Amino acid sequence: AVVSTQSTGDVDHQIAKLMVQLSKSQDEEIGDGTTGVVVLAGALLEQAEILLERGIHPIRVADGYENAARIAVEHLDTIADTYIVDKDNKEPLVKTAMTTLGSKIVNRCGRKFAEMAVDSILSVADLERKDVSFDLIKIECKTGGKLEDSQLVKGVIIDKTMSHSQMPKELNDVKMAILTCAFEPPKPKTKHNINVGSVEDYNKLHAYEQEKFIEMISKIKESGANLAICQWGFDDEANHLCLQNELPAVRWVGGPEIELIAIATGGRIVPRFSELTPDKLGHAGKVREIEFGTTKDRMLVIEDCKNTRAVTLFLRGSNQMIVQEAKRSIWDAMCVIRNLVRDNRIVYGGGSNEISCAIAVSEAADKIPSIEQYAMRAFADALESVPMALAENSGFAPFATLAEVKSRQIKENNPRLGIDCMDNGENDMKVQHVIETLIGKKQQIMLATQLVRMILKIDDVRSPGEEE
C-alpha cells in the first residue's frame, strides 16, 4: 500500500499531510496497521461529508463519531481472546506474524520471515517484565542474492572487513578491545610544524613513531585481547605493523555498531588508551568474515557472544527497493510480536472485528434519541470499508460478500467471521489463523477518529500568500 509510510512522505495538500502523519503515528506506536488506519479515516471523512451536506452541524458529527469509537473499542474488549506467548510453542506467534506479512511484497517467503521475526523477538524479550528491547536487534541489509537468502544471526554483523587482507579470516575464542580513541602513531595535534633538517632526524622521528605504535599494540596484547575494534581509522603503516605483530584489527566501525558490539560481547568501550584493562574486553566465541557473490563483498560476523540476547537480521534481495521493503515488512512483523509480548490479547482479522464493531455501533445508534445517531450509523458504515476493501482486493463482489458475512455474523452470533481472502472456503478467521493484536486495532480506531474530529472542527483553510 502507498501508506507503508516511506519516511519521506512529502505532500502539499493540508489534509493529506495530516493523513501521512496519522499513518506515521500508527507506525511509531504500534508498528503495523498503517494502511488500515488511513482507509478508516478516509471512509469517516467521506461519510461526514454526506452528513454535512444534509445540514448536520460538524460538531454533532464529531460527537457522534466519538461515541461510536468508544462503543467500538469497548466492543473489541468483549470479542478479544487471550493468547499464550510461550518460547517453547512458537507456532501461534509465527502464524500471527504471517498475517502481518500477508499483505506485503515478501509474502512469498512469509513463513521464513515470520520465523525470523518471532525468533529475534523471543531472543531479546524479557517475558517476566513483558518488555522487548529493540536496541538489541539490528537489521542489516545487503543487495544481491534472493529474499530466501535472508537469515537470523545470533550475534552482530558489521559491514566491515579485517583491516589487512592477510589477517586471519576466522578467529575463535575472541577477546576484543573496543576502542574509541585514536589507534595510530602519535601525531602533533597542535598547529606547530616539525622542521626535519636531515635524514637522520627524519629516521629518528619515524623510528619514534613506530616504537610508540608497537608499544600500543603490545599494550593491547598484554591485556589479553586478540582483536582490536576501532571507531577511527589508522594508516597503512599502522596496518602493516598490526599484521607483523599478529593483532587482527577492524577499523572505521560506526558509533551504533560499536555500542551493539559492546552490548553483545559484554565489553566496555575504551575512550582513552591508558584505561585499557583485561576486564573491559568483550568476549565472543567466533568472529569470521563472510563473502557474497561474484563481487566478493565481505562482512564480519561476531557470533556466540557473551550476551546471547543480541541478534542481527540479515536481509538479502535483488535490488535496493526489495531489500528496503523487506526491512519494513519484517519490522512490522516484529512490532506485532512485541505487542503480543506486552499485551497478549488478540482479535481476529480479515475484517471480522470491523464488521462486528459496525453491528455493535449500529445497535447502539438505534437507542440514541438525539441527532448523533446519524453520525454513529455513518461510523458503522465507515468501519465496513475495511472488509469491503479486502473483498475487492481479493477479487470478490464487495457488497455481496460483505452483506453475506455480516448477515452470518448476526445470525450465528460469531464475531470471528471475516472475508475469505485466500478463497479457502472458510470464513472463520480463528480456523484460518488470521490474527491481529487488540492494542493495534484499538489504536487504529482511536487515532482515525481523533484525526477526523480534528478535521471536522476546522472552519476554513487559509494558505500563506493568499492575500497577496
Coordinates of C-alpha atoms in Angstrom, one line a residue:
A1 CA 0.0 0.0 0.0
V2 CA 1.0 3.6 -0.5
V3 CA 1.0 4.0 3.2
S4 CA 3.7 1.6 4.2
T5 CA 4.9 5.1 5.2
Q6 CA 8.1 5.9 3.5
S7 CA 9.7 8.3 5.9
T8 CA 10.0 11.0 3.2
G9 CA 6.3 11.5 2.5
D10 CA 6.4 15.0 1.1
V11 CA 2.8 16.0 0.5
D12 CA 1.4 19.5 -0.2
H13 CA -2.3 19.1 0.5
Q14 CA -3.1 20.0 4.1
I15 CA -5.4 17.1 4.9
A16 CA -3.2 14.7 3.1
K17 CA -0.3 15.9 5.3
L18 CA -2.4 15.0 8.3
M19 CA -3.1 11.6 6.8
V20 CA 0.6 10.9 6.4
Q21 CA 1.2 12.0 10.0
L22 CA -1.6 9.7 11.1
S23 CA 0.0 6.8 9.4
K24 CA 3.3 7.6 11.0
S25 CA 1.7 7.8 14.5
Q26 CA 0.3 4.3 14.0
D27 CA 3.7 3.1 12.7
E28 CA 5.6 4.6 15.7
E29 CA 3.1 3.5 18.3
I30 CA 2.1 0.0 17.1
G31 CA 4.3 -0.6 14.0
D32 CA 1.5 -2.3 12.0
G33 CA -1.9 -1.3 10.6
T34 CA -0.7 1.8 8.8
T35 CA -2.9 1.2 5.8
G36 CA -6.0 0.3 7.8
V37 CA -5.9 3.5 9.8
V38 CA -5.8 5.6 6.7
V39 CA -8.6 3.6 5.0
L40 CA -10.7 4.1 8.1
A41 CA -10.0 7.8 8.4
G42 CA -10.7 8.3 4.7
A43 CA -14.1 6.5 5.0
L44 CA -15.0 8.5 8.1
L45 CA -14.4 11.8 6.2
E46 CA -16.4 10.5 3.2
Q47 CA -19.3 9.7 5.5
A48 CA -19.0 13.0 7.3
E49 CA -19.3 14.9 4.0
I50 CA -22.6 13.3 3.3
L51 CA -23.9 14.2 6.7
L52 CA -22.7 17.8 6.4
E53 CA -24.4 18.2 3.1
R54 CA -27.7 17.2 4.8
G55 CA -27.2 20.1 7.2
I56 CA -26.0 18.4 10.3
H57 CA -23.5 20.5 12.3
P58 CA -19.9 19.3 12.2
I59 CA -19.7 19.3 16.0
R60 CA -22.7 16.9 16.2
V61 CA -21.0 14.6 13.7
A62 CA -17.7 14.8 15.7
D63 CA -19.6 13.9 18.9
G64 CA -21.4 11.1 17.2
Y65 CA -18.1 9.7 16.0
E66 CA -16.6 9.9 19.5
N67 CA -19.5 8.0 21.0
A68 CA -19.3 5.4 18.2
A69 CA -15.5 5.0 18.6
R70 CA -15.9 4.4 22.4
I71 CA -18.6 1.8 21.8
A72 CA -16.4 0.1 19.1
V73 CA -13.3 0.0 21.4
E74 CA -15.4 -1.4 24.3
H75 CA -16.9 -4.0 22.0
L76 CA -13.4 -5.1 20.9
D77 CA -12.6 -5.9 24.5
T78 CA -15.6 -8.3 24.7
I79 CA -14.6 -10.2 21.5
A80 CA -10.9 -10.4 22.2
D81 CA -9.2 -13.7 23.0
T82 CA -6.1 -14.2 25.2
Y83 CA -3.1 -15.6 23.6
I84 CA -0.3 -17.6 25.3
V85 CA 3.2 -16.3 24.5
D86 CA 5.5 -19.2 25.1
K87 CA 9.1 -19.7 24.0
D88 CA 8.5 -23.4 23.6
N89 CA 5.5 -23.1 21.4
K90 CA 6.3 -20.6 18.6
E91 CA 3.8 -21.8 16.1
P92 CA 0.9 -19.5 17.1
L93 CA 3.2 -16.5 17.1
V94 CA 4.6 -17.4 13.6
K95 CA 1.0 -17.6 12.3
T96 CA 0.3 -14.1 13.7
A97 CA 3.4 -12.7 12.0
M98 CA 2.3 -14.4 8.8
T99 CA -1.0 -12.5 9.0
T100 CA 1.0 -9.2 9.0
L101 CA 3.3 -10.3 6.2
G102 CA 0.4 -11.5 4.0
S103 CA -0.3 -8.0 2.6
K104 CA 3.4 -7.3 1.9
I105 CA 5.7 -8.0 -1.1
V106 CA 7.7 -10.6 0.9
N107 CA 4.7 -12.8 1.4
R108 CA 6.0 -15.5 -0.9
C109 CA 8.6 -16.4 1.7
G110 CA 6.3 -15.2 4.5
R111 CA 6.9 -18.3 6.6
K112 CA 10.6 -17.8 6.8
F113 CA 10.4 -14.1 7.5
A114 CA 7.7 -14.7 10.2
E115 CA 10.0 -17.3 11.9
M116 CA 12.9 -14.9 11.8
A117 CA 10.8 -12.1 13.3
V118 CA 9.5 -14.4 16.1
D119 CA 12.9 -15.8 16.9
S120 CA 14.5 -12.4 17.0
I121 CA 11.9 -11.0 19.4
L122 CA 11.9 -14.1 21.7
S123 CA 15.7 -13.9 21.9
V124 CA 15.6 -10.4 23.3
A125 CA 12.2 -10.5 25.1
D126 CA 12.0 -10.3 28.9
L127 CA 8.8 -12.3 29.3
E128 CA 8.6 -11.6 33.1
R129 CA 8.7 -7.9 32.7
K130 CA 6.7 -8.1 29.4
D131 CA 9.3 -5.9 27.7
V132 CA 11.2 -6.1 24.4
S133 CA 14.3 -4.0 23.8
F134 CA 14.6 -3.3 20.1
D135 CA 18.1 -1.8 20.7
L136 CA 19.4 -5.4 20.8
I137 CA 18.1 -6.2 17.3
K138 CA 20.0 -4.9 14.4
I139 CA 18.7 -5.1 10.8
E140 CA 21.5 -5.3 8.2
C141 CA 20.6 -5.1 4.5
K142 CA 22.7 -6.2 1.6
T143 CA 21.6 -6.2 -2.1
G144 CA 22.3 -9.2 -4.3
G145 CA 21.0 -12.7 -3.6
K146 CA 17.4 -13.8 -3.1
L147 CA 15.0 -12.9 -0.4
E148 CA 15.2 -16.5 0.7
D149 CA 18.9 -16.0 1.5
S150 CA 18.0 -13.7 4.4
Q151 CA 18.9 -15.2 7.8
L152 CA 18.8 -14.5 11.5
V153 CA 22.3 -14.4 13.1
K154 CA 22.7 -14.9 16.8
G155 CA 25.3 -12.2 17.1
V156 CA 26.3 -9.0 15.3
I157 CA 27.0 -8.4 11.6
I158 CA 29.0 -5.3 10.6
D159 CA 29.6 -4.1 7.1
K160 CA 33.4 -4.1 7.6
T161 CA 36.4 -6.4 7.0
M162 CA 39.7 -7.1 8.7
S163 CA 41.9 -4.1 8.0
H164 CA 44.5 -6.1 6.2
S165 CA 43.8 -8.7 3.6
Q166 CA 46.4 -11.1 5.1
M167 CA 44.9 -11.1 8.6
P168 CA 43.1 -14.4 9.5
K169 CA 39.5 -14.6 8.2
E170 CA 38.3 -16.6 11.2
L171 CA 39.1 -16.2 14.9
N172 CA 37.9 -18.5 17.7
D173 CA 37.6 -17.6 21.4
V174 CA 38.0 -13.9 20.7
K175 CA 38.7 -11.3 23.4
M176 CA 38.2 -7.9 21.8
A177 CA 39.4 -4.4 22.7
I178 CA 36.7 -1.9 21.7
L179 CA 38.5 1.4 21.2
T180 CA 37.0 4.9 20.5
C181 CA 40.4 6.5 21.0
A182 CA 43.0 7.1 18.2
F183 CA 44.9 4.0 17.5
E184 CA 47.8 5.2 15.4
P185 CA 51.3 6.6 15.8
P186 CA 51.3 9.9 17.8
K187 CA 50.9 13.0 15.6
P188 CA 51.4 16.6 16.7
K189 CA 47.8 17.7 17.4
T190 CA 48.7 21.5 17.5
K191 CA 49.2 23.8 14.6
H192 CA 53.0 23.6 15.1
N193 CA 55.2 22.4 12.3
I194 CA 58.1 20.0 12.8
N195 CA 61.1 21.0 10.7
V196 CA 63.1 18.0 9.9
G197 CA 66.6 19.2 8.9
S198 CA 68.3 16.0 8.0
V199 CA 67.8 12.4 7.0
E200 CA 68.9 11.3 10.5
D201 CA 66.2 13.4 12.1
Y202 CA 63.6 12.0 9.8
N203 CA 64.7 8.5 10.6
K204 CA 64.6 9.2 14.3
L205 CA 61.1 10.6 14.1
H206 CA 60.0 7.6 12.0
A207 CA 61.6 5.2 14.5
Y208 CA 60.0 7.0 17.4
E209 CA 56.5 6.8 15.8
Q210 CA 56.9 3.1 15.1
E211 CA 58.2 2.4 18.5
K212 CA 55.2 4.2 20.1
F213 CA 52.7 2.4 18.0
I214 CA 54.3 -1.0 18.7
E215 CA 54.1 -0.1 22.4
M216 CA 50.3 0.5 21.9
I217 CA 50.0 -2.9 20.1
S218 CA 51.8 -4.7 22.9
K219 CA 49.6 -2.9 25.5
I220 CA 46.5 -4.3 23.8
K221 CA 48.1 -7.8 23.6
E222 CA 49.2 -7.6 27.2
S223 CA 45.6 -7.0 28.3
G224 CA 44.8 -10.4 26.7
A225 CA 43.0 -9.1 23.6
N226 CA 43.4 -10.8 20.2
L227 CA 41.2 -8.5 18.2
A228 CA 41.1 -4.6 18.1
I229 CA 37.8 -2.9 17.0
C230 CA 38.4 0.8 16.3
Q231 CA 36.0 3.6 15.8
W232 CA 38.6 5.6 13.9
G233 CA 40.9 4.6 11.1
F234 CA 44.7 4.1 11.0
D235 CA 47.1 4.4 8.1
D236 CA 48.7 1.7 6.1
E237 CA 51.9 1.8 8.0
A238 CA 50.0 1.1 11.3
N239 CA 48.0 -1.5 9.5
H240 CA 51.2 -3.3 8.4
L241 CA 52.6 -3.1 12.0
C242 CA 49.4 -4.7 13.3
L243 CA 49.8 -7.5 10.8
Q244 CA 53.5 -8.0 11.7
N245 CA 52.6 -8.1 15.4
E246 CA 49.8 -10.6 14.8
L247 CA 47.0 -8.3 16.1
P248 CA 43.9 -8.5 13.8
A249 CA 42.1 -5.2 13.7
V250 CA 38.9 -3.7 12.3
R251 CA 38.7 0.0 11.5
W252 CA 36.1 2.6 10.9
V253 CA 33.3 0.9 12.8
G254 CA 30.4 3.3 13.3
G255 CA 29.1 4.5 16.7
P256 CA 25.8 2.5 16.8
E257 CA 27.7 -0.7 15.8
I258 CA 30.4 -0.2 18.4
E259 CA 27.7 0.1 21.0
L260 CA 25.9 -3.0 19.8
I261 CA 29.2 -5.0 19.8
A262 CA 29.9 -3.8 23.3
I263 CA 26.4 -4.9 24.5
A264 CA 26.6 -8.3 22.7
T265 CA 30.2 -9.2 23.8
G266 CA 29.8 -7.8 27.3
G267 CA 32.8 -5.5 26.7
R268 CA 33.3 -1.9 27.7
I269 CA 34.1 0.9 25.2
V270 CA 37.6 2.3 25.9
P271 CA 37.7 6.0 25.3
R272 CA 41.4 6.5 26.5
F273 CA 44.2 4.2 25.7
S274 CA 45.5 4.3 29.3
E275 CA 42.2 2.9 30.6
L276 CA 42.5 -0.4 28.8
T277 CA 42.3 -3.3 31.3
P278 CA 41.5 -7.0 30.9
D279 CA 38.1 -6.7 32.5
K280 CA 37.0 -4.2 29.7
L281 CA 37.4 -6.7 26.9
G282 CA 34.5 -8.2 25.1
H283 CA 34.2 -11.9 24.6
A284 CA 32.9 -13.8 21.5
G285 CA 33.1 -17.5 20.6
K286 CA 33.8 -16.8 16.9
V287 CA 34.5 -13.8 14.6
R288 CA 34.5 -14.6 10.9
E289 CA 34.3 -12.9 7.5
I290 CA 31.6 -14.0 5.1
E291 CA 31.7 -13.5 1.4
F292 CA 29.0 -12.8 -1.1
G293 CA 28.5 -13.4 -4.8
T294 CA 31.0 -12.9 -7.6
T295 CA 31.9 -9.4 -6.3
K296 CA 33.4 -11.0 -3.2
D297 CA 31.7 -8.5 -0.9
R298 CA 32.7 -9.2 2.6
M299 CA 31.2 -8.6 6.1
L300 CA 32.2 -9.5 9.6
V301 CA 30.0 -11.8 11.8
I302 CA 30.6 -11.8 15.5
E303 CA 28.9 -15.0 16.9
D304 CA 28.5 -16.9 20.2
C305 CA 28.6 -13.7 22.2
K306 CA 28.6 -13.4 25.9
N307 CA 25.2 -11.7 25.9
T308 CA 23.1 -14.1 23.8
R309 CA 20.3 -11.7 23.5
A310 CA 21.8 -9.5 20.8
V311 CA 20.7 -10.7 17.3
T312 CA 21.0 -9.4 13.8
L313 CA 18.5 -9.9 11.0
F314 CA 20.5 -10.1 7.7
L315 CA 18.3 -9.3 4.7
R316 CA 19.1 -10.0 1.1
G317 CA 17.2 -9.0 -2.0
S318 CA 17.8 -8.4 -5.7
N319 CA 17.7 -4.6 -5.5
Q320 CA 17.6 -1.8 -3.0
M321 CA 13.9 -1.3 -3.3
I322 CA 13.1 -5.0 -2.5
V323 CA 15.6 -5.0 0.4
Q324 CA 14.0 -1.8 1.9
E325 CA 10.5 -3.3 1.5
A326 CA 11.7 -6.5 3.2
K327 CA 13.1 -4.4 6.1
R328 CA 9.8 -2.5 6.6
S329 CA 7.8 -5.7 6.4
I330 CA 9.9 -7.6 8.9
W331 CA 9.8 -4.5 11.2
D332 CA 6.0 -4.6 11.1
A333 CA 6.0 -8.3 11.9
M334 CA 8.5 -7.8 14.8
C335 CA 6.3 -4.9 16.2
V336 CA 3.2 -7.2 16.1
I337 CA 5.1 -9.9 18.1
R338 CA 6.4 -7.3 20.5
N339 CA 2.8 -6.0 21.1
L340 CA 1.7 -9.6 21.9
V341 CA 4.5 -9.9 24.4
R342 CA 3.3 -6.6 26.0
D343 CA -0.4 -7.3 25.8
N344 CA -1.3 -10.8 24.8
R345 CA -5.0 -10.1 23.8
I346 CA -5.9 -10.5 20.2
V347 CA -8.9 -10.1 17.8
Y348 CA -9.4 -11.9 14.6
G349 CA -8.6 -10.3 11.2
G350 CA -9.9 -10.5 7.7
G351 CA -12.3 -7.6 8.5
S352 CA -14.2 -9.8 11.1
N353 CA -13.7 -7.4 14.0
E354 CA -14.6 -4.3 11.9
I355 CA -17.9 -6.0 10.9
S356 CA -18.6 -7.0 14.5
C357 CA -17.9 -3.4 15.7
A358 CA -20.1 -2.0 13.0
I359 CA -23.0 -4.2 14.1
A360 CA -22.5 -3.1 17.7
V361 CA -22.3 0.6 16.8
S362 CA -25.5 0.3 14.7
E363 CA -27.4 -1.4 17.5
A364 CA -26.2 1.4 19.9
A365 CA -27.3 4.1 17.5
D366 CA -30.9 2.8 17.5
K367 CA -31.1 3.5 21.2
I368 CA -29.9 7.1 20.9
P369 CA -32.7 9.7 20.6
S370 CA -30.6 12.7 19.5
I371 CA -29.2 13.6 16.1
E372 CA -25.8 11.9 16.9
Q373 CA -27.4 8.6 15.9
Y374 CA -26.9 9.5 12.2
A375 CA -23.2 10.1 12.8
M376 CA -22.9 6.8 14.6
R377 CA -24.5 4.9 11.8
A378 CA -22.1 6.7 9.4
F379 CA -19.3 5.5 11.6
A380 CA -20.6 1.9 11.3
D381 CA -20.6 2.2 7.5
A382 CA -17.1 3.6 7.6
L383 CA -15.9 0.6 9.6
E384 CA -17.2 -1.6 6.9
S385 CA -14.9 0.0 4.3
V386 CA -12.0 -2.2 5.6
P387 CA -13.7 -5.6 4.9
M388 CA -15.1 -4.1 1.7
A389 CA -11.6 -3.2 0.5
L390 CA -10.3 -6.7 1.5
A391 CA -13.1 -8.3 -0.5
E392 CA -12.5 -6.0 -3.5
N393 CA -8.7 -6.7 -3.4
S394 CA -9.4 -10.4 -3.3
G395 CA -11.5 -10.3 -6.5
F396 CA -14.9 -10.8 -4.9
A397 CA -18.0 -8.7 -5.4
P398 CA -17.5 -6.3 -2.4
F399 CA -21.1 -5.5 -1.5
A400 CA -22.5 -9.1 -1.9
T401 CA -19.6 -10.6 0.0
L402 CA -19.8 -8.1 2.9
A403 CA -23.6 -8.5 3.1
E404 CA -23.3 -12.3 3.3
V405 CA -20.6 -12.2 6.0
K406 CA -22.5 -9.6 8.0
S407 CA -25.8 -11.5 8.0
R408 CA -24.0 -14.7 9.0
Q409 CA -22.3 -12.8 11.9
I410 CA -25.7 -11.6 13.2
K411 CA -27.4 -15.0 12.6
E412 CA -24.7 -17.2 14.2
N413 CA -23.6 -14.5 16.7
N414 CA -20.0 -15.3 15.7
P415 CA -17.6 -12.2 15.6
R416 CA -14.8 -14.3 14.1
L417 CA -16.4 -14.5 10.6
G418 CA -14.5 -12.4 8.0
I419 CA -13.6 -12.1 4.4
D420 CA -12.1 -15.3 3.0
C421 CA -9.3 -13.5 1.1
M422 CA -7.4 -16.7 0.1
D423 CA -10.6 -18.4 -1.1
N424 CA -10.1 -21.4 1.2
G425 CA -13.9 -21.9 1.6
E426 CA -13.7 -21.0 5.3
N427 CA -14.9 -17.7 6.7
D428 CA -14.0 -18.3 10.4
M429 CA -10.7 -16.4 10.9
K430 CA -9.9 -18.4 14.0
V431 CA -9.7 -21.5 11.8
Q432 CA -7.6 -19.6 9.2
H433 CA -5.3 -18.2 11.9
V434 CA -5.8 -14.6 10.7
I435 CA -4.9 -12.7 13.9
E436 CA -4.4 -9.1 14.9
T437 CA -3.3 -7.5 18.2
L438 CA -6.0 -5.9 20.2
I439 CA -4.0 -2.8 21.1
G440 CA -3.1 -2.3 17.4
K441 CA -6.8 -2.4 16.4
K442 CA -7.9 -0.2 19.3
Q443 CA -5.2 2.3 18.4
Q444 CA -6.4 2.3 14.7
I445 CA -10.0 3.3 15.7
M446 CA -8.9 5.9 18.2
L447 CA -6.3 7.6 16.0
A448 CA -8.6 7.7 12.9
T449 CA -11.5 9.1 15.0
Q450 CA -9.3 11.7 16.7
L451 CA -8.0 12.9 13.3
V452 CA -11.4 13.1 11.7
R453 CA -12.8 15.0 14.7
M454 CA -10.0 17.5 14.4
I455 CA -10.6 18.0 10.7
L456 CA -14.3 18.4 11.3
K457 CA -13.6 21.3 13.7
I458 CA -11.6 23.2 11.0
D459 CA -13.8 26.0 9.6
D460 CA -11.6 27.3 6.9
V461 CA -8.2 26.6 5.4
R462 CA -6.0 29.6 4.6
S463 CA -2.9 29.1 2.6
P464 CA 0.0 31.5 3.1
G465 CA 0.2 34.0 0.3
E466 CA -3.5 34.0 -0.5
E467 CA -3.9 37.8 0.3
E468 CA -1.0 38.9 -1.9

